[in-house]
Amino acid sequence: MEYSPNIIEKHWQKYWKENQIYKVSNDSTKPKYYVLDMFPYPSGAGLHVGHPMGYIATDIFTRFKRLKGFNVLHPMGYDAFGLPAEQYAIQTGVHPAESTAANIVGFRRQMDNIGFSYDWSREVNTSDPAYYKWTQWIFLQLFDHYYDTKLDKARPLSDLISHFETQGSSNVTASNSFDGSFTAEEWTSFSAKEKDEVLMNYRLVYRKVGYVNWCEALGTVLANDEVKDGVSERGGYPVMKKAMMQWSLRTTAYAERLLKGLDDVEWPESLKIMQRNWIGRSEGARVFFQVKDHPNLAIEIFTTRPDTIFGATFMVLAPEHDWVERLTTEACREGIEQYKDYVQSRSERERVSEVKKVSGAFTGAYAIHPISGNEIPVWISEYVLKDYGTGAIMAVPSDDSRDNAFAKHFKLPIIEVIDRSAFPNATMEDKVGHLMNSDFLNGKNIVEAIAAALDYIEHNGLGTRQVNFRLRDANFSRQRYWGEPFPILYDPEGVAHAVDVEDLPLELPKLDDFKPSVDGKAPLTKALEWLHPIDGWVREADTMPGFAGSSWYFLRYMDPENPEAFASKQALDYWQDVDLYVGGAEHAVGHLLYSRTWHKFLFDIGKVPTPEPFRKLINQGMIQGRSNFIYRANDKFFMAYLEKKVFADLMGDIDYVKETKSDFESATNYDYSIKGSNLVIEVTSFKQSDKIARIREIAAANGKRLLVIANETISRNINNPKHIEAIIRENLHSSVPFVISEYDKEPGQLYVSHNLTYKYDESNFSAINIDVNWLENDVLDIEKALASNMYKNADFKLDPNGKFTCSWEIEKMSKSKYNVVNPDHVIGEYGADCFRMYEMFLGPVEQSKPWDMNGIDGVAKFLRRFWSLYASPDSVLLTNDAPAKPELKILHTAIKKVTEDIEKFSFNTSVSAFMICVNELKKLNCSKREILEPLTILIAPFAPHVSEEIWQNILNNEGTVFDASFPSFDEQYLKDDEIDYPLCINGKKRAIMSFPAEENNANIENAAKSHPDMEKWLEGKSIKKVIIVPGKMINVVA
RNA sequence: GCCGAAGUGGCGGAAUUGGUAGACGCGCUGGACUCAAAAUCCAGUGACAGCAAUGUCGUGUGGGUUCGAUUCCCACCUUCGGUACCA
């Protein structure tokens, strides 16, 4: 029996499908286990070999858990709303739903090819109205709730309204953005519009002014991704910040719980740190600074260093701060306006990261220092952001590096307030030293001073203690078509009303033109009938962001078809939460924070049973591309070649002069003249006819005969420099005034291999990405290249061994770099089992690594060897003989290693363990059923197809191998009688000594000391002590 | 800039809690089988010196702790991810 992966893999994929082997029930007596992959955006490019790495790992884990007796949920679906489909629609007119559906078909086909154990009956698609109905439903719940900071949970907005009706705004404990107060009577007398405006400051989704990247020239709002260096990526047009009314998600309400919840989940510490830093909890004080000549204005700042308040010599507001307008004096207005124009052109990233660039403008206003009473100037600068803290800071140039740079640049005073003389290496931001120049704080250390300053500030009514978060409320509006429509209607007053839950889903209207409308308004404003369902009323025309649908999809998998709820209580109670979540670290603070927020909200309103969605999480690395390069010869190369290969190697008998040319002359003078002859030579492309004509005139004027050697001639004769020699010799002493060498009418470029670039100056070549699918072991298959459009006329200069070798580099896997490898191709050649195992064999799942086909033959060879234990080409080899002790040891070593490796997600080492196991069994020619049957189950999670084939057709078992149970190892087979100890002298290994496993330390020490070579190793020193680590090593210290 | 991760032979990587650095695989070299090729099998393969035994060096760089450091500590360099509208 031959091992034919392509036949058996298709066969068993069909069998699994027909017998619904991977269908998962919500009703089982087995313990549950939920394994989840971060779901993909179905891009038009399809899956490349990087995508399935995590999926293969979870598939292995899923099958392993199943073999261990769990009811395992392992679903897959599509994050199907997104910008690429919309851009494609704008370019081609193809509706995003259409292109997305087509892309999903492609993804699905590619995934099926790999043999995953997904329960496809649970597939979800965020752009399906039956799905986004529930995204909209959750949005409406958020809209109808506020966050009670005392109970620390979300509560219905109606509770808050009752409170307003009885007590007004006093005693409200809620996350809010409300600025002001009102009584119960005032509340009752408010108009609907006024009430709506107040409530917006409390809802968990609410409207506020946000800033977008506005590109006037393109007439559209751009994603940060589409902006490069302050201009649009497409077209390079200027991009400005533009204020727009936007929906926001009040993530800050959950900041504290998002932080605390991290203690309860099993995530990589680095990821928790990233989330903690992103949330950025800091304790400090809000302090009010009165403004001179503005009795009703007090600038609110937040500081984590109230101890340095005496060092505050100026204030800085964000240029967008509401009060900049009012504070600016006439004399300063022009400067402020100019500066604001400049800031509008700057991205937030640039503003924060370009720390060396100092800029700002003076408003003309002065604030009163709340303690010293000094007047300090109020400036604006881009390094203060509107959404961070209060959008205003007290600047302490002695203890903050950006304030310091600002003060130095604008020659503002600096008062040292921390004496760091006891800590000579301390930097400005280190919290060490004692206070000085600070009135009542003098002499205190920083911790004492912070406490004292806080007390003072509170007692004197200058401000209050406050906990602040770096985390900001998430912008929830997109001026796009391809996203969930908001189920919101505005009445003629502009009051936002929720669409009735019975009317969900609110479907996207059909559109033909997906471009944004005037002023960057969302494309949906063009769907007039949809937009105005009732006279005078208007729908929200923005759509939700990508993270809306992806913030709760893992819940839908539990009960994907339910029309009554996003998932039934029964399903939620059974599956609870995700036990293992695998995905890229690029989602560390985006998706993972948003889904935790949504989940906590759903927990608060009693819809999910757990406060955290993802119990354990593993970050997978990215698969990088491995690009190959060929080198295109440029004009300089042909001259270099002529000098080296023809003049130097073959024509030592003649003298030539290389005409020196300035750049200006290069087009008007020939390259070489030959001494003792009136011949001059020009090397150039025959296509440069103007240039040749000019040089011909010059040569004639100088009384010279001109020989033009076409680049194309050299290119075609690159391995035959004698041909070029012959051309020159033929013309040396003739009388023909002008000769041009023969050339092909349809010449191509000359490309040289990497090896050749060593022999010439690198400026003779440009490196070009070449399709990696045309190479094997970095050797280019010339036939494949010549068969392509791009290289059909190309000349390739081969190495002396007849090969064309390319250089390589690790880059991002992308179409433009021609380094994308499609899993289908790999599977076509090697089979899915081999592909799966090779992806795992490449390295640890958590690490990023380059895709490189060079090692896959080893895995293919392994699978053939594995198969050859069971069957030869003409017969089954299996025997029922009793296994010998060494065979059992080999098997149980593998079981132990593989089990431990799977549990810690170390699949590359388990593949190695399989290789070792098979190599050793092969050496013993072991074909015993008692060894090979457990081995089949052991390898089944990794190579499901070949295992199923062996299980059913060679081992002749009934039913799928995935209903078997995973073998367990027996320690008794693993024990060694003898242990080899390395003998080290001062930590350096010198010899190996063998001892019985149970040997005592004294005997080992004596044996070591009396080693015949000991004297030589000691080099005259005496033994100080001997360290023996039982079972590990012996170290003699001299 | 800030936050996080990674750096070990020609290449991907291994090394359990601080204990034999380079498992396993690719590639390369030599050999067997074959008319030949493919496939398969055997041996070798970190660098340097040496016929060899063996010795010296060696885990991004520089320091430190330790009997012993790829592993722990300090400083730095390079690459990758994120940086709030790519997903």
CSV table of C-alpha atoms in Angstrom, one decimal, chain A residues 5-212:
chain,number,residue,atom,x,y,z
A,5,PRO,CA,-1.9,12.0,0.6
A,6,ASN,CA,-4.0,13.5,-2.2
A,7,ILE,CA,-6.3,10.6,-2.4
A,8,ILE,CA,-6.8,9.7,1.2
A,9,GLU,CA,-7.1,13.4,2.3
A,10,LYS,CA,-10.0,14.1,0.0
A,11,HIS,CA,-11.6,10.8,1.0
A,12,TRP,CA,-11.5,11.4,4.7
A,13,GLN,CA,-12.6,15.1,4.4
A,14,LYS,CA,-15.6,13.8,2.6
A,15,TYR,CA,-16.2,11.1,5.2
A,16,TRP,CA,-15.9,13.6,8.1
A,17,LYS,CA,-18.4,15.9,6.4
A,18,GLU,CA,-20.9,13.2,5.5
A,19,ASN,CA,-20.8,11.7,9.0
A,20,GLN,CA,-20.9,15.1,10.7
A,21,ILE,CA,-17.9,14.0,12.8
A,22,TYR,CA,-17.3,17.6,13.9
A,23,LYS,CA,-20.8,18.6,14.8
A,24,VAL,CA,-20.9,19.8,18.4
A,25,SER,CA,-24.0,19.5,20.6
A,26,ASN,CA,-25.0,22.0,23.3
A,27,ASP,CA,-26.3,19.1,25.3
A,28,SER,CA,-23.7,16.8,26.6
A,29,THR,CA,-22.7,15.0,29.7
A,30,LYS,CA,-19.0,15.5,28.8
A,31,PRO,CA,-17.2,18.5,30.3
A,32,LYS,CA,-17.2,21.4,27.9
A,33,TYR,CA,-14.2,23.1,26.4
A,34,TYR,CA,-14.3,26.1,24.1
A,35,VAL,CA,-11.4,26.8,21.8
A,36,LEU,CA,-11.6,30.0,19.7
A,37,ASP,CA,-9.6,31.5,16.9
A,38,MET,CA,-9.6,35.2,16.3
A,39,PHE,CA,-11.8,35.3,13.2
A,40,PRO,CA,-10.4,36.6,9.9
A,41,TYR,CA,-11.4,39.5,7.7
A,42,PRO,CA,-12.2,37.8,4.4
A,43,SER,CA,-9.9,39.7,2.1
A,44,GLY,CA,-9.8,39.3,-1.6
A,45,ALA,CA,-6.3,38.0,-1.5
A,46,GLY,CA,-7.4,34.9,0.2
A,47,LEU,CA,-5.6,33.0,2.9
A,48,HIS,CA,-1.8,32.9,2.8
A,49,VAL,CA,0.3,30.4,4.7
A,50,GLY,CA,0.5,32.8,7.7
A,51,HIS,CA,-3.3,32.8,8.5
A,52,PRO,CA,-3.7,29.1,9.2
A,53,MET,CA,-0.8,28.8,11.7
A,54,GLY,CA,-3.0,29.7,14.7
A,55,TYR,CA,-5.9,27.7,13.2
A,56,ILE,CA,-3.8,24.6,12.9
A,57,ALA,CA,-2.6,25.0,16.5
A,58,THR,CA,-6.1,25.3,17.8
A,59,ASP,CA,-7.2,22.4,15.6
A,60,ILE,CA,-4.6,20.2,17.1
A,61,PHE,CA,-5.6,21.3,20.6
A,62,THR,CA,-9.3,20.8,19.8
A,63,ARG,CA,-8.7,17.2,18.6
A,64,PHE,CA,-6.5,16.5,21.5
A,65,LYS,CA,-9.1,17.7,24.0
A,66,ARG,CA,-11.7,15.7,22.2
A,67,LEU,CA,-9.6,12.6,22.5
A,68,LYS,CA,-9.2,13.4,26.1
A,69,GLY,CA,-13.0,13.2,26.6
A,70,PHE,CA,-14.2,16.8,26.3
A,71,ASN,CA,-17.1,18.2,24.3
A,72,VAL,CA,-15.2,20.8,22.4
A,73,LEU,CA,-16.6,23.8,20.7
A,74,HIS,CA,-14.3,25.0,17.9
A,75,PRO,CA,-16.1,27.4,15.5
A,76,MET,CA,-15.1,29.7,12.7
A,77,GLY,CA,-16.6,32.7,11.0
A,78,TYR,CA,-15.9,36.0,9.4
A,79,ASP,CA,-15.4,39.6,10.5
A,80,ALA,CA,-17.0,40.6,7.3
A,81,PHE,CA,-17.5,44.4,7.6
A,82,GLY,CA,-14.5,46.5,6.7
A,83,LEU,CA,-12.7,49.1,4.7
A,84,PRO,CA,-11.1,47.0,1.9
A,85,ALA,CA,-14.4,45.8,0.6
A,86,GLU,CA,-15.7,49.3,0.6
A,87,GLN,CA,-12.7,50.6,-1.3
A,88,TYR,CA,-13.1,47.8,-3.8
A,89,ALA,CA,-16.7,48.8,-4.2
A,90,ILE,CA,-15.8,52.4,-4.8
A,91,GLN,CA,-13.3,51.4,-7.4
A,92,THR,CA,-15.3,48.7,-9.2
A,93,GLY,CA,-18.9,49.3,-8.3
A,94,VAL,CA,-19.2,45.7,-7.0
A,95,HIS,CA,-21.4,45.7,-3.9
A,96,PRO,CA,-19.3,44.9,-0.8
A,97,ALA,CA,-21.8,42.2,0.1
A,98,GLU,CA,-21.1,40.5,-3.2
A,99,SER,CA,-17.3,40.7,-3.0
A,100,THR,CA,-17.4,39.7,0.6
A,101,ALA,CA,-19.5,36.7,-0.1
A,102,ALA,CA,-17.2,35.6,-2.9
A,103,ASN,CA,-14.2,36.0,-0.7
A,104,ILE,CA,-15.8,33.9,2.0
A,105,VAL,CA,-16.4,31.1,-0.5
A,106,GLY,CA,-12.6,31.3,-1.3
A,107,PHE,CA,-11.6,31.3,2.4
A,108,ARG,CA,-13.9,28.4,3.1
A,109,ARG,CA,-12.5,26.3,0.3
A,110,GLN,CA,-9.0,27.0,1.4
A,111,MET,CA,-9.8,26.1,5.0
A,112,ASP,CA,-11.5,22.9,4.0
A,113,ASN,CA,-8.4,21.9,2.1
A,114,ILE,CA,-6.4,21.9,5.4
A,115,GLY,CA,-8.8,19.5,7.1
A,116,PHE,CA,-9.9,21.5,10.1
A,117,SER,CA,-12.4,20.2,12.6
A,118,TYR,CA,-14.6,23.3,12.7
A,119,ASP,CA,-18.3,22.8,13.3
A,120,TRP,CA,-19.3,24.7,10.2
A,121,SER,CA,-23.0,24.7,11.1
A,122,ARG,CA,-22.0,27.4,13.6
A,123,GLU,CA,-20.4,29.8,11.1
A,124,VAL,CA,-21.1,33.4,11.6
A,125,ASN,CA,-20.7,36.5,9.4
A,126,THR,CA,-20.9,39.9,11.1
A,127,SER,CA,-22.3,41.5,7.9
A,128,ASP,CA,-25.3,39.1,7.8
A,129,PRO,CA,-28.4,41.0,9.0
A,130,ALA,CA,-29.4,38.0,11.1
A,131,TYR,CA,-26.1,38.6,12.9
A,132,TYR,CA,-25.9,42.3,13.1
A,133,LYS,CA,-29.5,42.4,14.3
A,134,TRP,CA,-27.9,41.5,17.6
A,135,THR,CA,-25.0,43.9,17.3
A,136,GLN,CA,-27.7,46.6,17.0
A,137,TRP,CA,-29.6,45.1,19.8
A,138,ILE,CA,-26.5,45.3,22.1
A,139,PHE,CA,-26.0,48.9,20.9
A,140,LEU,CA,-29.5,49.8,22.0
A,141,GLN,CA,-28.9,48.2,25.4
A,142,LEU,CA,-25.8,50.4,25.8
A,143,PHE,CA,-27.9,53.4,24.7
A,144,ASP,CA,-30.5,52.6,27.3
A,145,HIS,CA,-28.0,52.2,30.2
A,146,TYR,CA,-25.7,54.3,32.3
A,147,TYR,CA,-22.9,53.3,34.6
A,148,ASP,CA,-23.5,53.6,38.4
A,149,THR,CA,-20.1,54.2,40.0
A,150,LYS,CA,-21.4,53.3,43.4
A,151,LEU,CA,-22.8,49.9,42.6
A,152,ASP,CA,-20.1,49.6,40.0
A,153,LYS,CA,-22.3,48.3,37.3
A,154,ALA,CA,-24.5,49.4,34.4
A,155,ARG,CA,-28.1,50.3,35.3
A,156,PRO,CA,-31.1,51.1,33.1
A,157,LEU,CA,-31.3,54.7,32.1
A,158,SER,CA,-34.9,54.8,33.5
A,159,ASP,CA,-33.4,54.5,37.0
A,160,LEU,CA,-31.3,57.6,36.4
A,161,ILE,CA,-34.4,59.5,35.0
A,162,SER,CA,-36.3,58.6,38.2
A,163,HIS,CA,-33.4,60.0,40.2
A,164,PHE,CA,-33.5,63.2,38.2
A,165,GLU,CA,-37.2,63.5,38.7
A,166,THR,CA,-36.9,63.3,42.5
A,167,GLN,CA,-33.5,64.8,43.3
A,168,GLY,CA,-32.2,66.5,40.1
A,169,SER,CA,-28.6,66.1,39.4
A,170,SER,CA,-27.5,66.0,43.0
A,171,ASN,CA,-26.2,62.8,44.6
A,172,VAL,CA,-25.9,61.1,41.2
A,173,THR,CA,-23.2,58.5,41.1
A,174,ALA,CA,-22.6,57.9,37.5
A,175,SER,CA,-19.9,57.9,34.8
A,176,ASN,CA,-20.7,61.0,32.9
A,177,SER,CA,-19.5,63.9,30.9
A,178,PHE,CA,-22.0,66.4,32.3
A,179,ASP,CA,-20.9,69.8,33.2
A,180,GLY,CA,-23.4,71.6,35.4
A,181,SER,CA,-26.3,70.9,37.8
A,182,PHE,CA,-30.1,71.1,37.9
A,183,THR,CA,-32.9,70.5,40.4
A,184,ALA,CA,-35.8,68.0,40.1
A,185,GLU,CA,-38.1,70.8,39.2
A,186,GLU,CA,-35.7,72.1,36.5
A,187,TRP,CA,-35.5,68.6,35.1
A,188,THR,CA,-39.3,68.3,34.8
A,189,SER,CA,-39.5,71.6,33.1
A,190,PHE,CA,-36.7,70.7,30.5
A,191,SER,CA,-37.8,70.2,27.0
A,192,ALA,CA,-37.3,66.8,25.3
A,193,LYS,CA,-34.3,68.3,23.5
A,194,GLU,CA,-32.8,69.5,26.8
A,195,LYS,CA,-33.4,66.2,28.5
A,196,ASP,CA,-31.8,64.4,25.6
A,197,GLU,CA,-28.8,66.6,25.8
A,198,VAL,CA,-28.4,65.9,29.5
A,199,LEU,CA,-28.9,62.1,29.1
A,200,MET,CA,-26.3,61.9,26.3
A,201,ASN,CA,-23.8,62.7,29.0
A,202,TYR,CA,-24.7,59.5,30.9
A,203,ARG,CA,-25.5,56.9,28.3
A,204,LEU,CA,-23.0,54.2,27.7
A,205,VAL,CA,-23.0,55.1,24.0
A,206,TYR,CA,-23.4,58.8,23.5
A,207,ARG,CA,-22.7,61.6,21.0
A,208,LYS,CA,-19.9,64.1,21.2
A,209,VAL,CA,-17.6,66.0,19.0
A,210,GLY,CA,-14.7,64.0,17.7
A,211,TYR,CA,-11.9,64.6,15.3
A,212,VAL,CA,-11.5,62.8,12.0
